[in-house]
Short mmCIF file of N, CA and C in Angstrom, two decimals:
data_model
loop_
_atom_site.label_atom_id
_atom_site.label_comp_id
_atom_site.label_asym_id
_atom_site.label_seq_id
_atom_site.Cartn_x
_atom_site.Cartn_y
_atom_site.Cartn_z
N MET A 1 0.21 13.36 -5.14
CA MET A 1 1.16 12.99 -4.08
C MET A 1 2.39 13.87 -4.15
N ASN A 2 2.88 14.19 -5.35
CA ASN A 2 4.07 15.03 -5.46
C ASN A 2 3.84 16.40 -4.85
N LYS A 3 2.65 16.97 -5.06
CA LYS A 3 2.33 18.27 -4.47
C LYS A 3 2.21 18.15 -2.95
N ALA A 4 1.69 17.03 -2.47
CA ALA A 4 1.54 16.83 -1.03
C ALA A 4 2.91 16.72 -0.35
N VAL A 5 3.89 16.15 -1.05
CA VAL A 5 5.24 16.04 -0.48
C VAL A 5 5.86 17.42 -0.35
N GLU A 6 5.60 18.31 -1.33
CA GLU A 6 6.14 19.66 -1.30
C GLU A 6 5.53 20.50 -0.17
N LYS A 7 4.25 20.29 0.10
CA LYS A 7 3.56 21.04 1.16
C LYS A 7 2.73 20.04 1.96
N PRO A 8 3.39 19.29 2.87
CA PRO A 8 2.68 18.22 3.58
C PRO A 8 1.61 18.73 4.53
N GLY A 9 0.59 17.91 4.67
CA GLY A 9 -0.50 18.18 5.60
C GLY A 9 -0.91 16.87 6.24
N ILE A 10 -2.18 16.55 6.15
CA ILE A 10 -2.69 15.30 6.70
C ILE A 10 -3.26 14.48 5.56
N LEU A 11 -2.84 13.24 5.49
CA LEU A 11 -3.34 12.30 4.49
C LEU A 11 -4.08 11.20 5.22
N ILE A 12 -5.36 11.02 4.91
CA ILE A 12 -6.19 10.00 5.57
C ILE A 12 -6.61 8.97 4.54
N MET A 13 -6.30 7.72 4.79
CA MET A 13 -6.70 6.61 3.91
C MET A 13 -7.91 5.93 4.55
N LEU A 14 -9.02 5.89 3.80
CA LEU A 14 -10.24 5.29 4.31
C LEU A 14 -10.48 3.87 3.80
N GLN A 15 -9.61 3.37 2.95
CA GLN A 15 -9.80 2.02 2.43
C GLN A 15 -8.55 1.19 2.70
N GLY A 16 -8.67 -0.11 2.45
CA GLY A 16 -7.57 -1.01 2.75
C GLY A 16 -6.66 -1.29 1.58
N VAL A 17 -6.80 -0.56 0.47
CA VAL A 17 -5.94 -0.78 -0.69
C VAL A 17 -5.14 0.49 -0.96
N MET A 18 -3.83 0.34 -1.01
CA MET A 18 -2.95 1.48 -1.22
C MET A 18 -2.69 1.69 -2.71
N PRO A 19 -2.80 2.90 -3.21
CA PRO A 19 -2.47 3.15 -4.62
C PRO A 19 -0.95 3.19 -4.82
N TYR A 20 -0.51 2.75 -5.99
CA TYR A 20 0.91 2.75 -6.32
C TYR A 20 1.50 4.15 -6.23
N THR A 21 0.74 5.17 -6.60
CA THR A 21 1.26 6.54 -6.58
C THR A 21 1.63 6.98 -5.16
N LEU A 22 1.04 6.37 -4.16
CA LEU A 22 1.37 6.69 -2.78
C LEU A 22 2.61 5.93 -2.31
N PHE A 23 2.68 4.64 -2.61
CA PHE A 23 3.80 3.81 -2.19
C PHE A 23 4.46 3.26 -3.46
N ASN A 24 5.22 4.13 -4.13
CA ASN A 24 5.78 3.84 -5.45
C ASN A 24 7.15 3.16 -5.35
N VAL A 25 7.14 1.89 -5.02
CA VAL A 25 8.37 1.11 -4.94
C VAL A 25 8.20 -0.19 -5.72
N ASP A 26 9.34 -0.71 -6.17
CA ASP A 26 9.35 -2.02 -6.81
C ASP A 26 9.72 -3.07 -5.77
N TYR A 27 9.73 -4.32 -6.19
CA TYR A 27 10.00 -5.42 -5.26
C TYR A 27 11.33 -5.22 -4.52
N ASP A 28 12.37 -4.84 -5.25
CA ASP A 28 13.70 -4.72 -4.64
C ASP A 28 13.81 -3.55 -3.68
N THR A 29 12.84 -2.65 -3.70
CA THR A 29 12.92 -1.47 -2.83
C THR A 29 11.74 -1.38 -1.85
N LEU A 30 11.13 -2.53 -1.53
CA LEU A 30 9.97 -2.53 -0.63
C LEU A 30 10.27 -1.89 0.73
N THR A 31 11.49 -2.02 1.21
CA THR A 31 11.81 -1.47 2.53
C THR A 31 12.48 -0.11 2.44
N SER A 32 12.61 0.42 1.24
CA SER A 32 13.27 1.70 1.04
C SER A 32 12.43 2.85 1.57
N LEU A 33 13.12 3.91 1.93
CA LEU A 33 12.43 5.14 2.31
C LEU A 33 12.39 6.11 1.14
N ASP A 34 12.79 5.63 -0.04
CA ASP A 34 12.77 6.45 -1.25
C ASP A 34 11.46 6.22 -1.99
N ASN A 35 10.37 6.77 -1.44
CA ASN A 35 9.05 6.66 -2.05
C ASN A 35 8.20 7.84 -1.59
N ASN A 36 7.09 8.05 -2.26
CA ASN A 36 6.25 9.22 -1.97
C ASN A 36 5.75 9.26 -0.53
N LEU A 37 5.31 8.12 -0.01
CA LEU A 37 4.77 8.10 1.35
C LEU A 37 5.85 8.44 2.38
N ALA A 38 7.03 7.85 2.25
CA ALA A 38 8.11 8.13 3.20
C ALA A 38 8.54 9.60 3.12
N ARG A 39 8.62 10.15 1.91
CA ARG A 39 8.99 11.56 1.76
C ARG A 39 7.93 12.46 2.42
N PHE A 40 6.66 12.11 2.22
CA PHE A 40 5.56 12.88 2.82
C PHE A 40 5.71 12.91 4.35
N ILE A 41 5.97 11.75 4.94
CA ILE A 41 6.12 11.67 6.40
C ILE A 41 7.38 12.40 6.86
N LYS A 42 8.50 12.20 6.14
CA LYS A 42 9.76 12.87 6.52
C LYS A 42 9.64 14.40 6.47
N GLU A 43 8.81 14.91 5.57
CA GLU A 43 8.64 16.36 5.44
C GLU A 43 7.63 16.91 6.45
N GLY A 44 7.15 16.05 7.36
CA GLY A 44 6.25 16.51 8.42
C GLY A 44 4.79 16.18 8.19
N GLY A 45 4.48 15.46 7.12
CA GLY A 45 3.10 15.08 6.86
C GLY A 45 2.60 14.05 7.86
N ILE A 46 1.32 14.08 8.11
CA ILE A 46 0.69 13.12 9.03
C ILE A 46 -0.12 12.15 8.18
N PHE A 47 0.11 10.88 8.38
CA PHE A 47 -0.54 9.82 7.60
C PHE A 47 -1.40 8.99 8.54
N VAL A 48 -2.72 8.96 8.29
CA VAL A 48 -3.65 8.20 9.12
C VAL A 48 -4.29 7.13 8.24
N TRP A 49 -4.19 5.88 8.67
CA TRP A 49 -4.75 4.75 7.92
C TRP A 49 -5.96 4.23 8.69
N LEU A 50 -7.15 4.42 8.13
CA LEU A 50 -8.37 3.97 8.80
C LEU A 50 -8.94 2.72 8.15
N GLY A 51 -8.31 2.27 7.07
CA GLY A 51 -8.78 1.08 6.37
C GLY A 51 -8.26 -0.18 7.05
N ASP A 52 -8.29 -1.28 6.29
CA ASP A 52 -7.75 -2.54 6.80
C ASP A 52 -6.23 -2.45 6.89
N VAL A 53 -5.59 -3.57 7.03
CA VAL A 53 -4.15 -3.65 7.26
C VAL A 53 -3.37 -2.93 6.16
N PRO A 54 -2.57 -1.90 6.50
CA PRO A 54 -1.78 -1.21 5.48
C PRO A 54 -0.77 -2.14 4.83
N PHE A 55 -0.44 -1.91 3.60
CA PHE A 55 0.55 -2.66 2.84
C PHE A 55 0.11 -4.09 2.53
N PHE A 56 -1.12 -4.45 2.84
CA PHE A 56 -1.62 -5.80 2.54
C PHE A 56 -2.01 -5.90 1.07
N TYR A 57 -2.56 -4.82 0.52
CA TYR A 57 -2.92 -4.75 -0.90
C TYR A 57 -2.45 -3.42 -1.47
N ARG A 58 -2.02 -3.45 -2.73
CA ARG A 58 -1.70 -2.22 -3.44
C ARG A 58 -2.20 -2.36 -4.87
N VAL A 59 -2.70 -1.27 -5.45
CA VAL A 59 -3.16 -1.27 -6.83
C VAL A 59 -2.15 -0.54 -7.70
N ARG A 60 -1.79 -1.19 -8.80
CA ARG A 60 -0.87 -0.61 -9.77
C ARG A 60 -1.58 -0.54 -11.12
N CYS A 61 -1.41 0.56 -11.84
CA CYS A 61 -1.98 0.71 -13.17
C CYS A 61 -0.84 0.79 -14.18
N ILE A 62 -0.98 0.05 -15.27
CA ILE A 62 0.05 0.00 -16.30
C ILE A 62 -0.59 0.26 -17.66
N GLU A 63 0.20 0.77 -18.58
CA GLU A 63 -0.29 0.92 -19.95
C GLU A 63 -0.35 -0.46 -20.57
N ASN A 64 -1.55 -0.88 -20.93
CA ASN A 64 -1.75 -2.22 -21.47
C ASN A 64 -3.12 -2.24 -22.15
N ASN A 65 -3.16 -2.74 -23.37
CA ASN A 65 -4.41 -2.76 -24.13
C ASN A 65 -5.24 -4.01 -23.90
N ASP A 66 -4.71 -4.97 -23.12
CA ASP A 66 -5.43 -6.22 -22.88
C ASP A 66 -6.69 -5.98 -22.06
N LYS A 67 -7.63 -6.89 -22.20
CA LYS A 67 -8.81 -6.89 -21.34
C LYS A 67 -8.41 -7.50 -20.00
N PRO A 68 -9.11 -7.14 -18.91
CA PRO A 68 -8.79 -7.71 -17.60
C PRO A 68 -8.77 -9.24 -17.61
N GLU A 69 -9.64 -9.87 -18.41
CA GLU A 69 -9.70 -11.34 -18.45
C GLU A 69 -8.39 -11.94 -18.95
N VAL A 70 -7.69 -11.21 -19.82
CA VAL A 70 -6.41 -11.70 -20.34
C VAL A 70 -5.39 -11.77 -19.21
N LEU A 71 -5.36 -10.73 -18.37
CA LEU A 71 -4.45 -10.70 -17.23
C LEU A 71 -4.78 -11.83 -16.25
N GLU A 72 -6.07 -12.02 -15.98
CA GLU A 72 -6.49 -13.11 -15.09
C GLU A 72 -6.07 -14.46 -15.66
N GLY A 73 -6.25 -14.66 -16.97
CA GLY A 73 -5.89 -15.92 -17.60
C GLY A 73 -4.39 -16.17 -17.55
N LEU A 74 -3.60 -15.14 -17.77
CA LEU A 74 -2.14 -15.27 -17.71
C LEU A 74 -1.70 -15.63 -16.30
N PHE A 75 -2.30 -14.98 -15.31
CA PHE A 75 -1.98 -15.27 -13.90
C PHE A 75 -2.30 -16.73 -13.59
N LYS A 76 -3.47 -17.19 -14.02
CA LYS A 76 -3.89 -18.57 -13.77
C LYS A 76 -2.96 -19.56 -14.48
N GLU A 77 -2.64 -19.27 -15.73
CA GLU A 77 -1.77 -20.16 -16.50
C GLU A 77 -0.40 -20.31 -15.84
N LYS A 78 0.14 -19.22 -15.32
CA LYS A 78 1.49 -19.25 -14.76
C LYS A 78 1.54 -19.82 -13.34
N HIS A 79 0.44 -19.68 -12.57
CA HIS A 79 0.58 -19.94 -11.13
C HIS A 79 -0.41 -20.92 -10.51
N SER A 80 -1.46 -21.31 -11.21
CA SER A 80 -2.50 -22.13 -10.57
C SER A 80 -2.00 -23.48 -10.08
N LYS A 81 -0.97 -24.01 -10.70
CA LYS A 81 -0.49 -25.35 -10.31
C LYS A 81 0.54 -25.34 -9.19
N TRP A 82 1.18 -24.21 -8.95
CA TRP A 82 2.25 -24.23 -7.96
C TRP A 82 2.09 -23.23 -6.82
N LEU A 83 1.32 -22.18 -6.99
CA LEU A 83 1.22 -21.15 -5.96
C LEU A 83 0.30 -21.60 -4.84
N PRO A 84 0.84 -21.78 -3.62
CA PRO A 84 -0.03 -22.16 -2.51
C PRO A 84 -1.14 -21.11 -2.33
N HIS A 85 -2.34 -21.56 -2.07
CA HIS A 85 -3.50 -20.69 -1.86
C HIS A 85 -3.77 -19.82 -3.08
N PHE A 86 -3.61 -20.45 -4.26
CA PHE A 86 -3.81 -19.74 -5.53
C PHE A 86 -5.17 -19.04 -5.57
N ASP A 87 -6.22 -19.70 -5.10
CA ASP A 87 -7.57 -19.12 -5.17
C ASP A 87 -7.64 -17.78 -4.43
N PHE A 88 -7.00 -17.70 -3.27
CA PHE A 88 -6.98 -16.45 -2.51
C PHE A 88 -6.33 -15.34 -3.34
N PHE A 89 -5.15 -15.61 -3.89
CA PHE A 89 -4.43 -14.59 -4.65
C PHE A 89 -5.16 -14.24 -5.94
N SER A 90 -5.69 -15.24 -6.62
CA SER A 90 -6.39 -15.02 -7.88
C SER A 90 -7.63 -14.15 -7.66
N THR A 91 -8.36 -14.41 -6.60
CA THR A 91 -9.56 -13.63 -6.29
C THR A 91 -9.22 -12.18 -6.01
N HIS A 92 -8.06 -11.94 -5.39
CA HIS A 92 -7.70 -10.59 -4.98
C HIS A 92 -6.85 -9.83 -6.00
N LEU A 93 -6.51 -10.44 -7.12
CA LEU A 93 -5.77 -9.75 -8.18
C LEU A 93 -6.61 -8.60 -8.75
N LYS A 94 -7.87 -8.83 -9.00
CA LYS A 94 -8.89 -7.86 -9.41
C LYS A 94 -8.46 -6.90 -10.52
N PRO A 95 -8.09 -7.42 -11.70
CA PRO A 95 -7.75 -6.51 -12.79
C PRO A 95 -8.97 -5.76 -13.30
N THR A 96 -8.80 -4.47 -13.56
CA THR A 96 -9.87 -3.63 -14.08
C THR A 96 -9.28 -2.63 -15.09
N ARG A 97 -10.09 -2.17 -15.98
CA ARG A 97 -9.66 -1.19 -16.97
C ARG A 97 -10.08 0.20 -16.51
N LYS A 98 -9.13 1.14 -16.57
CA LYS A 98 -9.40 2.55 -16.29
C LYS A 98 -8.87 3.34 -17.48
N GLY A 99 -9.72 3.54 -18.47
CA GLY A 99 -9.30 4.23 -19.69
C GLY A 99 -8.24 3.43 -20.42
N GLU A 100 -7.09 4.05 -20.63
CA GLU A 100 -5.98 3.39 -21.34
C GLU A 100 -5.17 2.49 -20.41
N MET A 101 -5.46 2.55 -19.14
CA MET A 101 -4.66 1.81 -18.15
C MET A 101 -5.37 0.53 -17.71
N LEU A 102 -4.56 -0.48 -17.42
CA LEU A 102 -5.05 -1.73 -16.85
C LEU A 102 -4.52 -1.78 -15.42
N CYS A 103 -5.41 -1.87 -14.46
CA CYS A 103 -5.03 -1.82 -13.05
C CYS A 103 -5.25 -3.18 -12.41
N TYR A 104 -4.38 -3.53 -11.48
CA TYR A 104 -4.47 -4.80 -10.75
C TYR A 104 -3.75 -4.65 -9.42
N ARG A 105 -4.05 -5.54 -8.50
CA ARG A 105 -3.35 -5.52 -7.22
C ARG A 105 -2.00 -6.20 -7.40
N ASP A 106 -0.94 -5.45 -7.22
CA ASP A 106 0.38 -6.04 -7.40
C ASP A 106 1.02 -6.46 -6.08
N ILE A 107 0.50 -5.98 -4.97
CA ILE A 107 0.87 -6.52 -3.66
C ILE A 107 -0.38 -7.15 -3.09
N ILE A 108 -0.30 -8.46 -2.85
CA ILE A 108 -1.41 -9.19 -2.24
C ILE A 108 -0.80 -9.97 -1.08
N SER A 109 -0.88 -9.42 0.10
CA SER A 109 -0.37 -10.07 1.30
C SER A 109 1.11 -10.39 1.15
N THR A 110 1.46 -11.62 0.83
CA THR A 110 2.86 -12.04 0.80
C THR A 110 3.38 -12.31 -0.60
N ILE A 111 2.69 -11.78 -1.63
CA ILE A 111 3.24 -11.89 -2.98
C ILE A 111 3.27 -10.52 -3.65
N TYR A 112 4.23 -10.38 -4.55
CA TYR A 112 4.38 -9.19 -5.38
C TYR A 112 4.21 -9.65 -6.81
N VAL A 113 3.25 -9.08 -7.54
CA VAL A 113 2.94 -9.51 -8.90
C VAL A 113 3.56 -8.51 -9.88
N GLU A 114 4.51 -9.00 -10.67
CA GLU A 114 5.18 -8.16 -11.67
C GLU A 114 4.23 -7.82 -12.81
N LYS A 115 4.63 -6.91 -13.70
CA LYS A 115 3.81 -6.52 -14.85
C LYS A 115 3.54 -7.69 -15.78
N ASN A 116 4.47 -8.64 -15.85
CA ASN A 116 4.30 -9.82 -16.71
C ASN A 116 3.60 -10.97 -15.99
N MET A 117 3.05 -10.70 -14.82
CA MET A 117 2.32 -11.65 -13.98
C MET A 117 3.22 -12.67 -13.30
N GLU A 118 4.54 -12.48 -13.34
CA GLU A 118 5.43 -13.31 -12.54
C GLU A 118 5.24 -12.91 -11.08
N VAL A 119 5.50 -13.85 -10.18
CA VAL A 119 5.27 -13.62 -8.76
C VAL A 119 6.57 -13.74 -7.98
N LYS A 120 6.76 -12.82 -7.03
CA LYS A 120 7.87 -12.90 -6.09
C LYS A 120 7.26 -12.90 -4.69
N TYR A 121 7.86 -13.67 -3.79
CA TYR A 121 7.36 -13.71 -2.42
C TYR A 121 7.86 -12.52 -1.62
N ILE A 122 6.97 -11.99 -0.78
CA ILE A 122 7.33 -10.94 0.17
C ILE A 122 7.47 -11.61 1.53
N PRO A 123 8.65 -11.55 2.14
CA PRO A 123 8.82 -12.19 3.45
C PRO A 123 7.89 -11.58 4.50
N TYR A 124 7.47 -12.40 5.46
CA TYR A 124 6.60 -11.92 6.54
C TYR A 124 7.25 -10.79 7.32
N ASN A 125 8.57 -10.80 7.40
CA ASN A 125 9.25 -9.83 8.26
C ASN A 125 9.71 -8.58 7.52
N VAL A 126 9.14 -8.28 6.35
CA VAL A 126 9.46 -7.05 5.64
C VAL A 126 9.00 -5.87 6.50
N ASN A 127 9.87 -4.91 6.70
CA ASN A 127 9.51 -3.71 7.47
C ASN A 127 9.28 -2.56 6.51
N TYR A 128 8.02 -2.39 6.11
CA TYR A 128 7.67 -1.28 5.25
C TYR A 128 7.95 0.02 5.98
N LEU A 129 8.52 1.00 5.28
CA LEU A 129 8.90 2.29 5.86
C LEU A 129 9.76 2.12 7.12
N LYS A 130 10.45 1.01 7.20
CA LYS A 130 11.39 0.70 8.29
C LYS A 130 10.73 0.44 9.64
N PHE A 131 9.37 0.33 9.67
CA PHE A 131 8.75 0.08 10.96
C PHE A 131 7.51 -0.81 10.91
N PHE A 132 6.82 -0.93 9.77
CA PHE A 132 5.56 -1.67 9.78
C PHE A 132 5.75 -3.04 9.15
N ASN A 133 5.49 -4.08 9.93
CA ASN A 133 5.70 -5.45 9.51
C ASN A 133 4.35 -6.17 9.49
N ILE A 134 3.86 -6.57 8.27
CA ILE A 134 2.55 -7.23 8.23
C ILE A 134 2.58 -8.60 8.88
N GLY A 135 3.77 -9.15 9.10
CA GLY A 135 3.87 -10.43 9.81
C GLY A 135 3.40 -10.32 11.25
N ASN A 136 3.35 -9.11 11.78
CA ASN A 136 2.89 -8.89 13.15
C ASN A 136 1.40 -8.61 13.23
N VAL A 137 0.73 -8.69 12.10
CA VAL A 137 -0.70 -8.38 12.04
C VAL A 137 -1.45 -9.65 11.63
N CYS A 138 -2.55 -9.89 12.24
CA CYS A 138 -3.34 -11.03 11.80
C CYS A 138 -4.50 -10.52 10.94
N TYR A 139 -4.95 -11.37 10.06
CA TYR A 139 -5.99 -11.01 9.11
C TYR A 139 -6.95 -12.18 9.03
N LEU A 140 -8.22 -11.95 9.27
CA LEU A 140 -9.19 -13.04 9.33
C LEU A 140 -9.57 -13.52 7.92
N ASN A 141 -9.81 -14.80 7.80
CA ASN A 141 -10.21 -15.39 6.53
C ASN A 141 -11.72 -15.45 6.40
N GLU A 142 -12.42 -15.46 7.52
CA GLU A 142 -13.88 -15.54 7.53
C GLU A 142 -14.44 -14.27 8.16
N GLU A 143 -15.57 -13.82 7.64
CA GLU A 143 -16.21 -12.65 8.22
C GLU A 143 -16.68 -12.95 9.64
N LYS A 144 -16.53 -11.98 10.51
CA LYS A 144 -16.97 -12.10 11.90
C LYS A 144 -17.85 -10.91 12.24
N GLU A 145 -18.76 -11.12 13.21
CA GLU A 145 -19.56 -10.01 13.72
C GLU A 145 -18.64 -9.08 14.50
N ALA A 146 -18.86 -7.78 14.38
CA ALA A 146 -17.98 -6.83 15.05
C ALA A 146 -18.75 -5.60 15.48
N GLU A 147 -18.23 -4.94 16.48
CA GLU A 147 -18.77 -3.64 16.88
C GLU A 147 -18.46 -2.64 15.78
N GLN A 148 -19.33 -1.69 15.59
CA GLN A 148 -19.09 -0.65 14.60
C GLN A 148 -17.95 0.25 15.06
N THR A 149 -17.06 0.62 14.15
CA THR A 149 -15.98 1.54 14.50
C THR A 149 -16.52 2.96 14.51
N LEU A 150 -15.74 3.87 15.06
CA LEU A 150 -16.12 5.28 15.08
C LEU A 150 -16.30 5.78 13.64
N LEU A 151 -15.40 5.37 12.75
CA LEU A 151 -15.52 5.76 11.34
C LEU A 151 -16.80 5.18 10.73
N GLY A 152 -17.06 3.90 11.03
CA GLY A 152 -18.28 3.27 10.52
C GLY A 152 -19.54 3.97 10.98
N GLU A 153 -19.56 4.37 12.24
CA GLU A 153 -20.72 5.10 12.76
C GLU A 153 -20.84 6.47 12.10
N THR A 154 -19.72 7.16 11.94
CA THR A 154 -19.73 8.48 11.31
C THR A 154 -20.24 8.41 9.88
N LEU A 155 -19.81 7.37 9.14
CA LEU A 155 -20.23 7.22 7.75
C LEU A 155 -21.53 6.43 7.61
N ASN A 156 -22.12 6.06 8.76
CA ASN A 156 -23.40 5.37 8.80
C ASN A 156 -23.38 4.02 8.07
N TYR A 157 -22.30 3.26 8.27
CA TYR A 157 -22.22 1.92 7.68
C TYR A 157 -23.27 1.02 8.31
N LYS A 158 -23.90 0.20 7.51
CA LYS A 158 -24.91 -0.74 8.02
C LYS A 158 -24.29 -2.10 8.36
N ASP A 159 -23.26 -2.49 7.63
CA ASP A 159 -22.67 -3.80 7.79
C ASP A 159 -21.94 -3.92 9.13
N ARG A 160 -22.14 -5.01 9.83
CA ARG A 160 -21.48 -5.27 11.10
C ARG A 160 -20.52 -6.44 11.01
N LYS A 161 -20.06 -6.75 9.80
CA LYS A 161 -19.13 -7.86 9.61
C LYS A 161 -17.75 -7.30 9.30
N THR A 162 -16.72 -8.05 9.62
CA THR A 162 -15.37 -7.59 9.39
C THR A 162 -14.44 -8.74 9.04
N LEU A 163 -13.38 -8.42 8.34
CA LEU A 163 -12.25 -9.33 8.14
C LEU A 163 -11.04 -8.79 8.90
N ARG A 164 -11.21 -7.65 9.53
CA ARG A 164 -10.11 -7.08 10.30
C ARG A 164 -9.88 -7.90 11.56
N PRO A 165 -8.68 -7.85 12.07
CA PRO A 165 -8.37 -8.62 13.28
C PRO A 165 -9.26 -8.26 14.47
N LEU A 166 -9.67 -9.26 15.19
CA LEU A 166 -10.42 -9.09 16.43
C LEU A 166 -9.57 -9.70 17.53
N LYS A 167 -9.35 -8.99 18.61
CA LYS A 167 -8.46 -9.49 19.66
C LYS A 167 -8.85 -10.87 20.15
N SER A 168 -10.14 -11.12 20.28
CA SER A 168 -10.56 -12.39 20.86
C SER A 168 -10.43 -13.55 19.87
N GLU A 169 -10.37 -13.26 18.57
CA GLU A 169 -10.33 -14.34 17.59
C GLU A 169 -9.22 -14.15 16.56
N CYS A 170 -8.15 -13.54 16.97
CA CYS A 170 -7.07 -13.22 16.04
C CYS A 170 -6.36 -14.50 15.61
N VAL A 171 -6.29 -14.71 14.32
CA VAL A 171 -5.60 -15.86 13.77
C VAL A 171 -4.46 -15.33 12.91
N TYR A 172 -3.27 -15.79 13.17
CA TYR A 172 -2.09 -15.29 12.47
C TYR A 172 -2.18 -15.63 10.99
N LEU A 173 -2.40 -14.62 10.14
CA LEU A 173 -2.53 -14.79 8.69
C LEU A 173 -3.34 -16.05 8.35
N ALA A 174 -4.58 -16.03 8.76
CA ALA A 174 -5.45 -17.21 8.71
C ALA A 174 -5.56 -17.84 7.33
N HIS A 175 -5.53 -17.06 6.28
CA HIS A 175 -5.72 -17.66 4.95
C HIS A 175 -4.57 -18.58 4.56
N PHE A 176 -3.42 -18.49 5.24
CA PHE A 176 -2.31 -19.38 4.92
C PHE A 176 -2.35 -20.67 5.74
N ARG A 177 -3.20 -20.73 6.73
CA ARG A 177 -3.27 -21.92 7.57
C ARG A 177 -4.23 -22.95 7.01
N ASN A 178 -5.13 -22.56 6.13
CA ASN A 178 -6.15 -23.48 5.60
C ASN A 178 -5.55 -24.47 4.63
#
């Protein structure tokens, strides 16, 4: 990413999970333009997001010798009794080991998960990069039949199900209504 900021071109994201190296901000600076992605765009780079809702999930890797199950257990111990829709967040934490690093989703919709597994809420009206607000996007909780996208056809995807918003059945952040 640092090299891309120095000589910007086109960056295409094909998945719905953003890596921390691309959007390197902490909770207090979520709306800041002081991050790799904003610098890339400011320097003339073109950013195309073909995955699911941007900024809905982010993966962060930290130096940690624990097994992924330890992180899951700590998250459950701290939050299972009080966090609304705990099952949704717990399922999407997805800790995995990558060599010496332990990776997990630290942005999951409307929560920010700290390194110590403490949780902070992200308001619906946060304007990432000063313009993108996930509160204006709906996200389906149940899979729906969908037409294949141009990208799906190009990559020859077989699956015709989606969790992405469909105009005819758009439910405002459906997983929070259940």
